[in-house]
CSV table of C-alpha atoms and ligand atoms in Angstrom, one decimal:
chain,number,residue,atom,x,y,z
A,96,MET,CA,32.2,-26.8,22.7
A,97,SER,CA,35.2,-29.0,22.2
A,98,LYS,CA,37.2,-28.6,19.0
A,99,VAL,CA,36.3,-32.1,17.7
A,100,LEU,CA,32.6,-31.7,18.4
A,101,TRP,CA,32.7,-28.3,16.7
A,102,ALA,CA,34.4,-29.7,13.6
A,103,ILE,CA,32.0,-32.6,13.4
A,104,THR,CA,29.0,-30.3,13.7
A,105,ILE,CA,30.3,-28.0,10.9
A,106,LEU,CA,31.1,-31.1,8.8
A,107,ILE,CA,27.6,-32.5,9.2
A,108,LEU,CA,25.9,-29.2,8.5
A,109,SER,CA,28.1,-28.5,5.4
A,110,THR,CA,27.4,-32.0,4.0
A,111,VAL,CA,23.7,-31.7,4.5
A,112,CYS,CA,23.8,-28.2,3.0
A,113,VAL,CA,25.6,-29.5,-0.1
A,114,GLY,CA,23.2,-32.5,-0.2
A,115,VAL,CA,20.2,-30.2,-0.2
A,116,VAL,CA,21.7,-28.0,-2.9
A,117,VAL,CA,21.8,-31.1,-5.2
A,118,PHE,CA,18.0,-31.1,-5.2
A,119,MET,CA,17.9,-27.6,-6.6
A,120,PRO,CA,18.9,-28.5,-10.3
A,121,LEU,CA,16.9,-31.7,-10.0
A,122,ALA,CA,13.8,-29.6,-9.1
A,123,GLU,CA,14.4,-27.0,-11.7
A,124,LEU,CA,14.7,-29.7,-14.4
A,125,GLY,CA,11.2,-30.9,-13.4
A,126,LEU,CA,12.6,-34.3,-12.4
A,127,LEU,CA,10.8,-34.2,-9.1
A,128,ASN,CA,7.5,-33.9,-11.0
A,129,SER,CA,8.2,-37.1,-12.9
A,130,PRO,CA,11.1,-39.2,-11.6
A,131,ASN,CA,10.8,-41.6,-14.6
A,132,SER,CA,12.0,-38.8,-16.9
A,133,VAL,CA,15.6,-38.9,-15.5
A,134,PRO,CA,17.7,-38.9,-18.7
A,135,LEU,CA,19.4,-42.2,-19.4
A,136,GLU,CA,22.6,-40.5,-20.4
A,137,SER,CA,23.1,-39.5,-16.8
A,138,SER,CA,24.5,-43.0,-16.2
A,139,THR,CA,27.6,-41.8,-17.9
A,140,TRP,CA,28.5,-39.7,-14.9
A,141,LEU,CA,26.5,-41.1,-12.1
A,142,GLN,CA,24.5,-44.3,-11.8
A,143,PHE,CA,21.1,-43.7,-13.4
A,144,THR,CA,19.3,-45.5,-10.6
A,145,GLY,CA,21.1,-43.4,-8.0
A,146,ILE,CA,19.7,-40.2,-9.4
A,147,GLN,CA,16.3,-41.7,-9.9
A,148,ASN,CA,16.2,-42.9,-6.3
A,149,LEU,CA,17.3,-39.4,-5.1
A,150,VAL,CA,14.6,-37.8,-7.2
A,151,LYS,CA,12.0,-40.3,-5.8
A,152,PHE,CA,13.1,-39.5,-2.3
A,153,GLY,CA,12.8,-35.7,-2.9
A,154,ARG,CA,9.4,-36.2,-4.5
A,155,ILE,CA,8.0,-38.3,-1.7
A,156,SER,CA,9.4,-35.9,0.9
A,157,LEU,CA,7.8,-32.9,-0.8
A,158,LEU,CA,4.5,-34.8,-1.4
A,159,THR,CA,4.3,-35.6,2.3
A,160,LEU,CA,5.1,-32.0,3.2
A,161,THR,CA,2.8,-30.2,0.8
A,162,HIS,CA,-0.1,-32.7,0.5
A,163,GLY,CA,-0.3,-32.8,-3.3
A,164,MET,CA,1.1,-29.4,-4.3
A,165,GLN,CA,3.0,-31.4,-7.1
A,166,GLU,CA,0.0,-31.0,-9.4
A,167,SER,CA,0.8,-27.2,-9.8
A,168,PRO,CA,2.4,-26.4,-13.2
A,169,ASN,CA,5.0,-24.3,-11.3
A,170,PHE,CA,5.8,-27.0,-8.8
A,171,GLN,CA,9.4,-27.4,-10.0
A,172,TYR,CA,10.2,-23.8,-9.4
A,173,TYR,CA,8.5,-23.8,-5.9
A,174,ALA,CA,10.6,-26.9,-5.1
A,175,TYR,CA,13.7,-25.1,-6.3
A,176,PHE,CA,13.1,-22.2,-3.9
A,177,PHE,CA,12.2,-24.7,-1.2
A,178,PHE,CA,15.6,-26.4,-1.4
A,179,LEU,CA,17.3,-23.1,-1.8
A,180,GLY,CA,15.6,-21.9,1.5
A,181,ILE,CA,16.6,-25.1,3.3
A,182,ALA,CA,20.2,-24.7,2.1
A,183,LEU,CA,20.3,-21.1,3.2
A,184,MET,CA,18.8,-22.0,6.6
A,185,LEU,CA,21.5,-24.7,7.1
A,186,ALA,CA,24.2,-22.3,6.0
A,187,SER,CA,23.0,-19.7,8.6
A,188,VAL,CA,23.0,-22.3,11.3
A,189,ALA,CA,26.6,-23.3,10.3
A,190,LEU,CA,27.6,-19.6,10.4
A,191,ILE,CA,26.1,-19.1,13.8
A,192,VAL,CA,27.9,-22.2,15.1
A,193,ILE,CA,31.2,-20.8,13.7
A,194,GLY,CA,30.4,-17.3,15.0
A,195,HIS,CA,29.8,-18.8,18.5
A,196,GLU,CA,33.5,-19.5,18.8
A,197,GLU,CA,34.5,-15.9,18.2
A,198,PRO,CA,35.0,-13.7,21.3
A,199,GLN,CA,32.0,-11.7,22.3
A,200,GLU,CA,32.0,-7.9,22.0
A,201,LYS,CA,33.1,-6.3,25.3
A,202,THR,CA,32.3,-2.9,26.6
A,203,VAL,CA,35.5,-1.2,27.4
A,204,LEU,CA,35.5,2.0,29.4
A,205,PRO,CA,38.4,4.4,28.9
A,206,ARG,CA,40.6,4.9,31.8
A,207,LYS,CA,40.1,8.4,33.1
A,208,LYS,CA,43.1,10.6,33.1
B,148,MET,CA,5.7,3.7,33.4
B,149,TYR,CA,3.1,1.5,31.7
B,150,THR,CA,5.5,0.2,29.0
B,151,GLN,CA,8.0,-1.1,31.7
B,152,PRO,CA,6.5,-4.6,31.9
B,153,LEU,CA,6.5,-4.9,28.1
B,154,ASN,CA,10.0,-3.6,28.0
B,155,LYS,CA,11.0,-6.3,30.6
B,156,VAL,CA,9.5,-9.0,28.4
B,157,THR,CA,11.4,-7.8,25.3
B,158,LEU,CA,14.6,-7.6,27.4
B,159,ALA,CA,14.1,-11.2,28.6
B,160,LEU,CA,13.5,-12.3,25.0
B,161,GLU,CA,16.6,-10.5,24.0
B,162,GLN,CA,18.7,-12.3,26.6
B,163,TRP,CA,17.2,-15.7,25.6
B,164,ILE,CA,18.0,-15.2,21.9
B,165,ASN,CA,21.5,-14.0,22.9
B,166,ALA,CA,22.0,-17.2,24.8
B,167,VAL,CA,21.1,-19.2,21.7
B,168,VAL,CA,22.6,-17.3,18.8
B,169,THR,CA,24.9,-14.7,20.6
B,170,SER,CA,24.3,-11.0,20.4
B,171,LYS,CA,25.9,-10.8,16.9
B,172,TYR,CA,23.0,-12.6,15.3
B,173,ASN,CA,20.1,-11.4,17.5
B,174,PRO,CA,17.5,-10.0,15.1
B,175,LEU,CA,16.1,-7.8,17.9
B,176,TYR,CA,19.3,-5.7,17.6
B,177,TYR,CA,18.6,-5.1,13.9
B,178,HIS,CA,14.9,-4.4,14.2
B,179,GLY,CA,15.2,-1.2,12.3
B,180,ALA,CA,17.2,-2.9,9.5
B,181,LEU,CA,14.8,-5.7,8.9
B,182,PRO,CA,12.2,-3.6,7.0
B,183,GLN,CA,15.1,-2.2,5.0
B,184,PHE,CA,16.2,-5.7,4.0
B,185,PHE,CA,12.7,-6.5,2.8
B,186,LEU,CA,12.7,-3.2,0.9
B,187,TRP,CA,15.8,-4.4,-1.1
B,188,VAL,CA,14.1,-7.7,-1.8
B,189,LEU,CA,11.0,-5.9,-3.0
B,190,PHE,CA,13.0,-3.6,-5.2
B,191,LEU,CA,14.8,-6.5,-6.9
B,192,SER,CA,11.8,-8.8,-7.3
B,193,GLY,CA,9.7,-5.8,-8.4
B,194,LEU,CA,12.3,-4.9,-11.1
B,195,LEU,CA,12.0,-8.4,-12.5
B,196,LEU,CA,8.2,-8.3,-12.5
B,197,PHE,CA,8.2,-4.8,-14.0
B,198,ALA,CA,10.0,-6.2,-17.1
B,199,TYR,CA,6.9,-8.2,-18.0
B,200,TYR,CA,4.1,-5.9,-16.9
B,201,VAL,CA,2.0,-3.9,-19.4
B,202,PRO,CA,-0.4,-1.5,-17.7
B,203,THR,CA,-3.5,-1.5,-19.8
B,204,ILE,CA,-7.0,-2.9,-19.3
B,205,ASP,CA,-7.8,-3.2,-23.0
B,206,ASN,CA,-8.5,-6.3,-25.0
B,207,ALA,CA,-9.0,-8.4,-22.0
B,208,TYR,CA,-9.3,-12.1,-21.6
B,209,SER,CA,-10.5,-13.2,-25.0
B,210,ALA,CA,-8.0,-11.3,-27.1
B,211,GLU,CA,-5.3,-13.9,-27.0
B,212,LYS,CA,-2.9,-12.2,-29.3
B,213,LEU,CA,-2.9,-8.9,-27.5
B,214,ILE,CA,-1.1,-8.3,-24.3
B,215,ASN,CA,-3.0,-6.6,-21.4
B,216,ALA,CA,-2.4,-6.2,-17.7
B,217,TYR,CA,-4.2,-9.4,-16.9
B,218,THR,CA,-2.5,-11.6,-19.4
B,219,THR,CA,0.8,-10.2,-18.5
B,220,VAL,CA,0.2,-11.2,-14.9
B,221,GLU,CA,-0.8,-14.6,-16.2
B,222,TYR,CA,2.2,-14.7,-18.4
B,223,ILE,CA,4.5,-13.8,-15.5
B,224,THR,CA,2.9,-16.6,-13.4
B,225,HIS,CA,3.6,-19.2,-16.1
B,226,ILE,CA,7.2,-18.4,-17.2
B,227,PRO,CA,10.0,-20.2,-15.4
B,228,PHE,CA,10.4,-18.8,-11.9
B,229,GLY,CA,7.8,-16.1,-12.6
B,230,ALA,CA,5.3,-17.4,-10.0
B,231,THR,CA,8.0,-17.7,-7.4
B,232,ILE,CA,9.3,-14.2,-8.0
B,233,ARG,CA,5.7,-13.0,-7.7
B,234,GLY,CA,5.4,-14.9,-4.5
B,235,ILE,CA,8.6,-13.5,-3.1
B,236,HIS,CA,7.5,-10.0,-4.0
B,237,ARG,CA,4.1,-10.5,-2.3
B,238,TYR,CA,5.4,-12.1,0.9
B,239,ALA,CA,8.3,-9.7,1.2
B,240,GLY,CA,5.7,-6.9,1.3
B,241,ASP,CA,3.8,-8.7,4.0
B,242,ALA,CA,7.0,-9.4,5.9
B,243,MET,CA,8.0,-5.7,5.6
B,244,VAL,CA,4.7,-4.7,7.3
B,245,ILE,CA,5.3,-7.2,10.1
B,246,ALA,CA,8.9,-6.0,10.5
B,247,ILE,CA,7.8,-2.3,10.6
B,248,LEU,CA,5.2,-3.1,13.3
B,249,LEU,CA,7.7,-5.0,15.4
B,250,HIS,CA,10.2,-2.1,15.0
B,251,MET,CA,7.5,0.3,16.1
B,252,LEU,CA,6.6,-1.8,19.1
B,253,ARG,CA,10.2,-2.2,20.1
B,254,VAL,CA,10.9,1.5,19.8
B,255,TRP,CA,7.8,2.2,21.9
B,256,PHE,CA,8.6,-0.4,24.6
B,257,THR,CA,12.1,0.8,24.9
B,258,ASP,CA,11.0,4.4,25.1
B,259,ARG,CA,13.0,5.7,22.2
B,260,TYR,CA,10.4,7.7,20.4
B,261,ARG,CA,10.1,10.9,22.3
B,262,GLN,CA,11.9,14.2,22.5
B,263,TYR,CA,15.1,13.9,20.4
B,264,ARG,CA,13.6,11.0,18.4
B,265,ILE,CA,10.3,12.8,17.5
B,266,VAL,CA,11.5,13.2,13.9
B,267,GLN,CA,12.1,9.5,13.6
B,268,TRP,CA,8.8,8.7,15.1
B,269,LEU,CA,6.8,11.0,12.8
B,270,SER,CA,8.8,10.1,9.7
B,271,GLY,CA,8.3,6.4,10.6
B,272,ILE,CA,4.5,6.9,10.6
B,273,VAL,CA,4.6,8.6,7.2
B,274,LEU,CA,6.8,5.7,5.9
B,275,LEU,CA,4.3,3.1,7.3
B,276,LEU,CA,1.4,4.9,5.6
B,277,LEU,CA,3.3,5.0,2.3
B,278,VAL,CA,4.2,1.3,2.5
B,279,LEU,CA,0.6,0.4,3.1
B,280,PHE,CA,-0.6,2.5,0.2
B,281,ILE,CA,2.2,1.2,-2.1
B,282,GLY,CA,1.2,-2.4,-1.1
B,283,GLN,CA,-2.4,-1.7,-2.0
B,284,THR,CA,-1.5,-0.3,-5.4
B,285,GLY,CA,0.3,-3.6,-5.9
B,286,TYR,CA,-3.0,-5.4,-5.5
B,287,TYR,CA,-4.7,-3.1,-8.0
B,288,LEU,CA,-2.0,-3.9,-10.6
B,289,VAL,CA,-2.9,-7.6,-10.8
B,290,TRP,CA,-6.2,-6.4,-12.4
B,291,ASP,CA,-8.3,-9.3,-11.3
B,292,GLU,CA,-11.8,-9.1,-9.7
B,293,ARG,CA,-10.3,-8.0,-6.4
B,294,SER,CA,-8.3,-5.2,-8.1
B,295,LEU,CA,-11.5,-3.9,-9.7
B,296,ALA,CA,-13.4,-4.0,-6.4
B,297,LEU,CA,-10.6,-2.3,-4.5
B,298,THR,CA,-10.3,0.4,-7.2
B,299,ARG,CA,-14.0,1.1,-7.1
B,300,MET,CA,-14.1,1.1,-3.3
B,301,THR,CA,-11.2,3.6,-3.1
B,302,ALA,CA,-12.7,5.9,-5.7
B,303,LYS,CA,-16.0,5.8,-3.9
B,304,SER,CA,-14.4,6.5,-0.6
B,305,PHE,CA,-13.0,9.8,-2.0
B,306,ASP,CA,-16.5,10.9,-2.9
B,307,VAL,CA,-17.4,11.7,0.7
B,308,LEU,CA,-14.3,13.9,1.3
B,309,PRO,CA,-15.1,17.6,1.1
B,310,ILE,CA,-13.1,19.8,-1.2
B,311,ILE,CA,-10.2,17.4,-1.8
B,312,GLY,CA,-12.4,14.4,-2.6
B,313,GLU,CA,-13.1,15.2,-6.2
B,314,PRO,CA,-9.5,16.1,-7.2
B,315,LEU,CA,-8.2,13.1,-5.3
B,316,LYS,CA,-10.5,10.8,-7.2
B,317,TRP,CA,-9.5,12.3,-10.5
B,318,TRP,CA,-5.8,11.9,-9.6
B,319,PHE,CA,-6.4,8.3,-8.4
B,320,LEU,CA,-8.3,7.2,-11.5
B,321,ASN,CA,-6.2,9.4,-13.8
B,322,GLY,CA,-9.5,10.8,-15.2
B,323,GLN,CA,-13.2,10.5,-14.6
B,324,GLU,CA,-13.5,6.8,-14.8
B,325,ILE,CA,-11.4,3.6,-15.0
B,326,THR,CA,-9.4,3.5,-18.3
B,327,ASN,CA,-6.0,2.4,-19.5
B,328,TYR,CA,-4.7,5.6,-17.9
B,329,THR,CA,-5.8,4.4,-14.5
B,330,LEU,CA,-3.6,1.4,-14.6
B,331,SER,CA,-0.6,3.4,-15.9
B,332,ASN,CA,-1.2,5.7,-12.9
B,333,PHE,CA,-1.3,2.8,-10.5
B,334,LEU,CA,2.0,1.5,-11.9
B,335,PHE,CA,3.5,5.0,-11.6
B,336,ILE,CA,2.2,5.3,-8.0
B,337,HIS,CA,3.5,1.8,-7.1
B,338,ILE,CA,7.0,2.4,-8.4
B,339,GLY,CA,7.3,6.2,-7.9
B,340,LEU,CA,6.2,6.1,-4.3
B,341,SER,CA,8.5,3.1,-3.7
B,342,PHE,CA,11.4,5.3,-4.7
B,343,SER,CA,10.2,8.1,-2.6
B,344,LEU,CA,10.5,5.8,0.4
B,345,LEU,CA,14.3,6.3,0.0
B,346,PHE,CA,13.9,10.0,0.6
B,347,GLY,CA,11.7,9.3,3.6
B,348,LEU,CA,14.3,6.9,5.0
B,349,TRP,CA,17.0,9.5,4.6
B,350,ILE,CA,14.9,11.8,6.9
B,351,HIS,CA,14.3,8.9,9.2
B,352,TYR,CA,18.1,8.3,9.6
B,353,VAL,CA,19.4,11.8,9.3
B,354,ARG,CA,19.7,12.4,13.1
B,355,MET,CA,21.4,9.1,13.7
B,356,GLN,CA,25.1,8.8,14.0
B,357,ARG,CA,25.4,5.2,12.8
B,358,PRO,CA,22.1,3.8,11.6
B,359,VAL,CA,22.2,0.0,11.0
B,360,LEU,CA,21.0,-0.3,7.4
B,361,THR,CA,21.4,-4.0,6.8
B,362,PRO,CA,21.2,-7.0,9.1
B,363,PRO,CA,24.2,-9.4,9.1
B,364,PRO,CA,24.3,-12.0,6.3
B,365,VAL,CA,23.1,-14.8,8.6
B,366,ILE,CA,19.9,-12.9,9.4
B,367,GLN,CA,19.4,-12.1,5.7
B,368,PHE,CA,19.9,-15.8,4.7
B,369,MET,CA,17.3,-16.8,7.4
B,370,LEU,CA,14.7,-14.2,6.3
B,371,PHE,CA,15.1,-15.1,2.6
B,372,ALA,CA,15.0,-18.8,3.4
B,373,LEU,CA,11.7,-18.3,5.3
B,374,LEU,CA,10.2,-16.5,2.3
B,375,SER,CA,11.4,-19.2,-0.1
B,376,ILE,CA,10.1,-22.1,2.0
B,377,LEU,CA,6.8,-20.4,2.6
B,378,LEU,CA,6.1,-20.3,-1.2
B,379,LEU,CA,5.7,-24.0,-1.4
B,380,TRP,CA,2.7,-23.9,1.0
B,381,TYR,CA,1.2,-20.7,-0.1
B,382,PRO,CA,1.7,-20.1,-3.8
B,383,VAL,CA,0.3,-16.7,-5.0
B,384,THR,CA,-2.9,-16.9,-7.0
B,385,SER,CA,-5.1,-14.3,-8.8
B,386,GLY,CA,-8.8,-14.3,-9.2
B,387,SER,CA,-10.6,-14.1,-12.6
B,388,MET,CA,-9.9,-11.2,-14.9
B,389,ALA,CA,-11.6,-7.9,-14.0
B,390,THR,CA,-14.6,-7.1,-16.2
B,391,LEU,CA,-15.7,-3.5,-16.1
B,392,THR,CA,-19.3,-4.3,-16.7
B,393,GLN,CA,-19.4,-6.5,-13.6
B,394,GLN,CA,-19.2,-5.7,-9.9
B,395,PRO,CA,-17.3,-8.3,-7.9
B,396,THR,CA,-19.0,-8.9,-4.5
B,397,ALA,CA,-16.5,-10.8,-2.5
B,398,PHE,CA,-12.7,-11.2,-2.4
B,399,GLU,CA,-9.9,-12.6,-0.3
B,400,VAL,CA,-8.4,-10.0,2.1
B,401,ASP,CA,-4.7,-9.8,2.7
B,402,TRP,CA,-4.8,-8.5,6.3
B,403,PHE,CA,-1.4,-6.8,6.1
B,404,PHE,CA,-2.4,-4.4,3.4
B,405,LEU,CA,-6.1,-4.6,2.8
B,406,TRP,CA,-7.6,-4.2,6.3
B,407,PRO,CA,-8.8,-0.6,5.5
B,408,TYR,CA,-11.1,-2.1,2.9
B,409,TRP,CA,-12.5,-4.5,5.5
B,410,LEU,CA,-13.0,-1.4,7.7
B,411,MET,CA,-14.9,0.3,4.9
B,412,THR,CA,-17.4,-2.5,4.8
B,413,GLN,CA,-18.0,-2.2,8.6
B,414,MET,CA,-19.1,1.4,8.7
B,415,ASN,CA,-20.2,4.3,6.5
B,416,LEU,CA,-17.5,6.1,4.6
B,417,GLN,CA,-17.6,9.3,6.7
B,418,ALA,CA,-17.0,7.2,9.8
B,419,TYR,CA,-14.3,5.3,8.0
B,420,TRP,CA,-12.3,8.4,7.2
B,421,LEU,CA,-12.8,9.7,10.7
B,422,THR,CA,-11.4,6.5,12.1
B,423,ILE,CA,-8.4,6.5,9.8
B,424,VAL,CA,-7.6,10.2,10.4
B,425,THR,CA,-8.1,9.9,14.2
B,426,GLY,CA,-5.9,6.8,14.3
B,427,VAL,CA,-3.1,8.5,12.5
B,428,ILE,CA,-3.3,11.6,14.7
B,429,VAL,CA,-3.3,9.5,17.8
B,430,LEU,CA,-0.3,7.6,16.6
B,431,CYS,CA,1.5,10.9,15.9
B,432,MET,CA,0.6,12.4,19.2
B,433,LEU,CA,1.5,9.3,21.3
B,434,PRO,CA,4.9,10.8,22.4
B,435,TYR,CA,3.1,13.8,23.7
B,436,PHE,CA,0.6,11.8,25.8
B,437,VAL,CA,3.4,10.4,27.9
B,438,HIS,CA,4.7,12.8,30.5
B,439,THR,CA,8.4,12.6,31.1
B,440,LYS,CA,11.1,14.6,32.7
B,441,GLU,CA,12.7,17.1,30.4
B,442,VAL,CA,16.1,15.9,29.2
B,443,GLU,CA,19.1,17.8,30.5
B,444,ALA,CA,21.7,18.0,27.8
B,445,ALA,CA,25.4,17.0,28.4
B,446,GLU,CA,27.8,19.8,29.1
B,447,VAL,CA,31.4,20.2,28.0
B,448,VAL,CA,33.9,21.4,30.6
B,449,THR,CA,35.7,23.7,28.2
B,450,LYS,CA,39.0,23.9,30.3
B,451,LYS,CA,39.4,20.1,30.2
B,452,CYS,CA,38.4,19.3,26.6
B,453,THR,CA,41.4,18.3,24.4
B,454,GLY,CA,39.3,18.2,21.2
B,455,CYS,CA,40.0,14.5,20.7
B,456,SER,CA,36.6,14.0,19.1
B,457,LEU,CA,35.9,10.6,20.7
B,458,CYS,CA,32.6,11.8,22.3
B,459,SER,CA,31.5,13.2,18.9
B,460,ARG,CA,32.2,9.8,17.2
B,461,ASP,CA,30.4,7.9,19.9
B,462,CYS,CA,27.3,10.0,20.4
B,463,PRO,CA,24.4,8.0,18.9
B,464,TYR,CA,22.4,11.0,18.1
B,465,ALA,CA,25.0,13.2,16.3
B,466,ALA,CA,24.5,15.7,19.1
B,467,ILE,CA,28.1,16.7,19.5
B,468,GLU,CA,29.8,19.0,17.0
B,469,MET,CA,33.5,19.6,17.0
B,470,VAL,CA,34.2,23.3,16.5
B,471,PRO,CA,37.5,25.3,16.3
B,472,ALA,CA,38.9,25.9,19.8
B,473,PRO,CA,38.8,29.5,21.1
B,474,ALA,CA,41.9,31.6,20.6
B,475,GLY,CA,44.5,30.9,23.1
B,476,SER,CA,43.6,27.3,23.6
B,477,ARG,CA,46.4,24.6,23.4
B,478,PHE,CA,44.1,22.5,21.3
B,479,LYS,CA,42.7,22.8,17.8
B,480,LEU,CA,39.1,21.6,18.4
B,481,LEU,CA,36.5,21.9,21.1
B,482,ALA,CA,33.4,19.7,21.6
B,483,THR,CA,30.0,21.5,21.7
B,484,VAL,CA,26.7,19.8,22.5
B,485,LYS,CA,23.6,20.6,20.4
B,486,SER,CA,21.2,20.4,23.3
B,487,TYR,CA,18.1,19.9,21.1
B,488,ARG,CA,19.5,16.6,19.9
B,489,CYS,CA,20.9,15.4,23.2
B,490,SER,CA,19.1,12.5,24.8
B,491,GLY,CA,21.1,12.6,28.0
B,492,CYS,CA,22.1,9.0,27.4
B,493,GLY,CA,25.6,9.5,28.8
B,494,VAL,CA,27.5,7.7,26.1
B,495,CYS,CA,29.8,10.7,25.7
B,496,VAL,CA,30.6,10.8,29.4
B,497,GLY,CA,31.8,7.2,29.1
B,498,ALA,CA,33.7,7.9,25.9
B,499,CYS,CA,35.7,10.9,27.3
B,500,ALA,CA,39.0,9.9,28.8
B,501,PHE,CA,39.6,13.4,30.1
B,502,ASP,CA,36.5,13.8,32.3
B,503,ALA,CA,35.6,16.8,30.1
B,504,ILE,CA,31.9,16.1,29.5
B,505,ASP,CA,29.3,15.7,32.1
B,506,LEU,CA,25.6,15.2,32.5
B,507,PRO,CA,24.0,17.7,34.9
B,508,ASN,CA,22.8,16.1,38.1
B,509,LEU,CA,24.7,12.9,37.4
B,510,LEU,CA,28.2,12.3,38.8
B,511,ASP,CA,30.7,10.9,36.5
B,512,THR,CA,31.5,8.1,38.9
B,513,ASP,CA,27.8,7.2,39.2
B,514,LEU,CA,27.4,7.1,35.5
B,515,THR,CA,30.5,4.9,35.1
B,516,ALA,CA,29.1,2.5,37.7
B,517,LYS,CA,25.8,2.4,35.8
B,518,ILE,CA,27.4,1.7,32.5
B,519,THR,CA,29.6,-1.0,34.1
B,520,ALA,CA,26.6,-2.6,35.7
B,521,SER,CA,24.5,-2.7,32.5
B,522,ALA,CA,27.5,-4.0,30.5
B,523,LYS,CA,27.8,-6.8,33.0
B,524,GLY,CA,24.1,-7.5,33.0
C,108,LIG,S1,24.4,12.4,26.4
C,108,LIG,FE1,26.2,12.7,25.1
C,108,LIG,S2,26.2,10.9,23.8
C,108,LIG,FE2,24.2,11.0,24.7
C,108,LIG,S3,23.0,12.2,23.2
C,108,LIG,FE3,23.8,13.7,24.7
C,108,LIG,S4,25.7,14.4,23.8
C,108,LIG,FE4,25.2,12.5,22.7
C,109,LIG,S1,36.0,13.1,24.4
C,109,LIG,FE1,36.3,14.6,26.0
C,109,LIG,S2,38.2,15.6,25.5
C,109,LIG,FE2,37.6,14.5,23.7
C,109,LIG,S3,36.4,16.0,22.5
C,109,LIG,FE3,34.9,15.0,23.7
C,109,LIG,S4,34.8,16.2,25.6
C,109,LIG,FE4,36.6,16.8,24.6
């Protein structure tokens, strides 16, 4: 793989990984259960609507994936582990891509004296 | 040999995975370490669950103010992350059984379970049986209808065993019948036997020079990620609380751990025990059913050995011991082969730079050519 392609792949994987990790605290706070409960004070550090849209996106994605699992009282914790799992998966893929570049282990036979 | 075609399939799979993720991250090269990884996950998640578990059957469902085994499981399920930790514990157990079976199959296909590996094979079977029993006690601890049914079925199955049946039943129930002591016994068995797995694993590894105990982080991430993602689709649930005056008639079967109970419903109890015992004996005897040539151990050419210890470090089966060189030798140490441990694998021949160790009936040059060919392949 060329160096540029390699760097782009790692960059994309890392960005998506960090992006997915953002959903973990949102899930834990229960915001994916009810996107309308995003606290208004959040506008002080990020646009309130931005977070709300993110939360809605996460909720719709999970709703599509799980066919209504959101009704469970423990949904927020399952969602947290789900995003943790996705982040770990992406991190592993990134590590494998990086590891690909390292030289393969070679069998070296000693020279007989 | 009949396992050859299967071995070829696993080798082809191995090469395909190598092409995708390289040999460094190929889980097939860590098949023995995968169950061990799940064991750590089980220990850690089990420790968290243990903090909330009270092993009694008293004051059941209606006694809201009193804690009992059922309400503690309920409680665990409803505290933050409690249900997910329970799920991780449950599915890590299932994953461990799958990993053990894959490990067994791979060892069998690649023909690494006979002769010098017999201790590993037998200890592996004991470990598998222990894991199955520990998993079953985990199902008793939930103390829902299924737990009650399983406890009664197990106790009843002991009734048909001559001589040992009665004491076994007494030990299992911790008395004549199901009481609070029964659940504390289940908790003891579940945790105590889990720790005894470590001793079993020590026996399993003791003849290996460099056992791989943990897979690389990438594989660990992947496995944990799979467990975490699975939870969203299959959250763990419990049935209704166990009531001693009632007899549950049907329950959901976890096929990884509870298949013996399904077997119990398919035949009478004598036939059940006969099937289980025969199955275990056949599994233990498997290495003796396959006829193979006797292994010829490696031999050290005493005059050439410089005592460099390279062969001893490389031998995968800890079959070479370095002993003080005989009086008059120029060197301090001399390699000696413990023939009962030697598999005739030839690694030491490749490791020795002084041509001082040989396999009978196999020329050094032939062996080097073989190793070179397989390294290239
Ligand atoms: S052939 Fe050599 S490396 Fe292989 S088991 Fe025997 S002594 Fe050990
Ligand atoms: S590698 Fe060769 S020389 Fe070194 S200790 Fe072993 S047999 Fe002796």
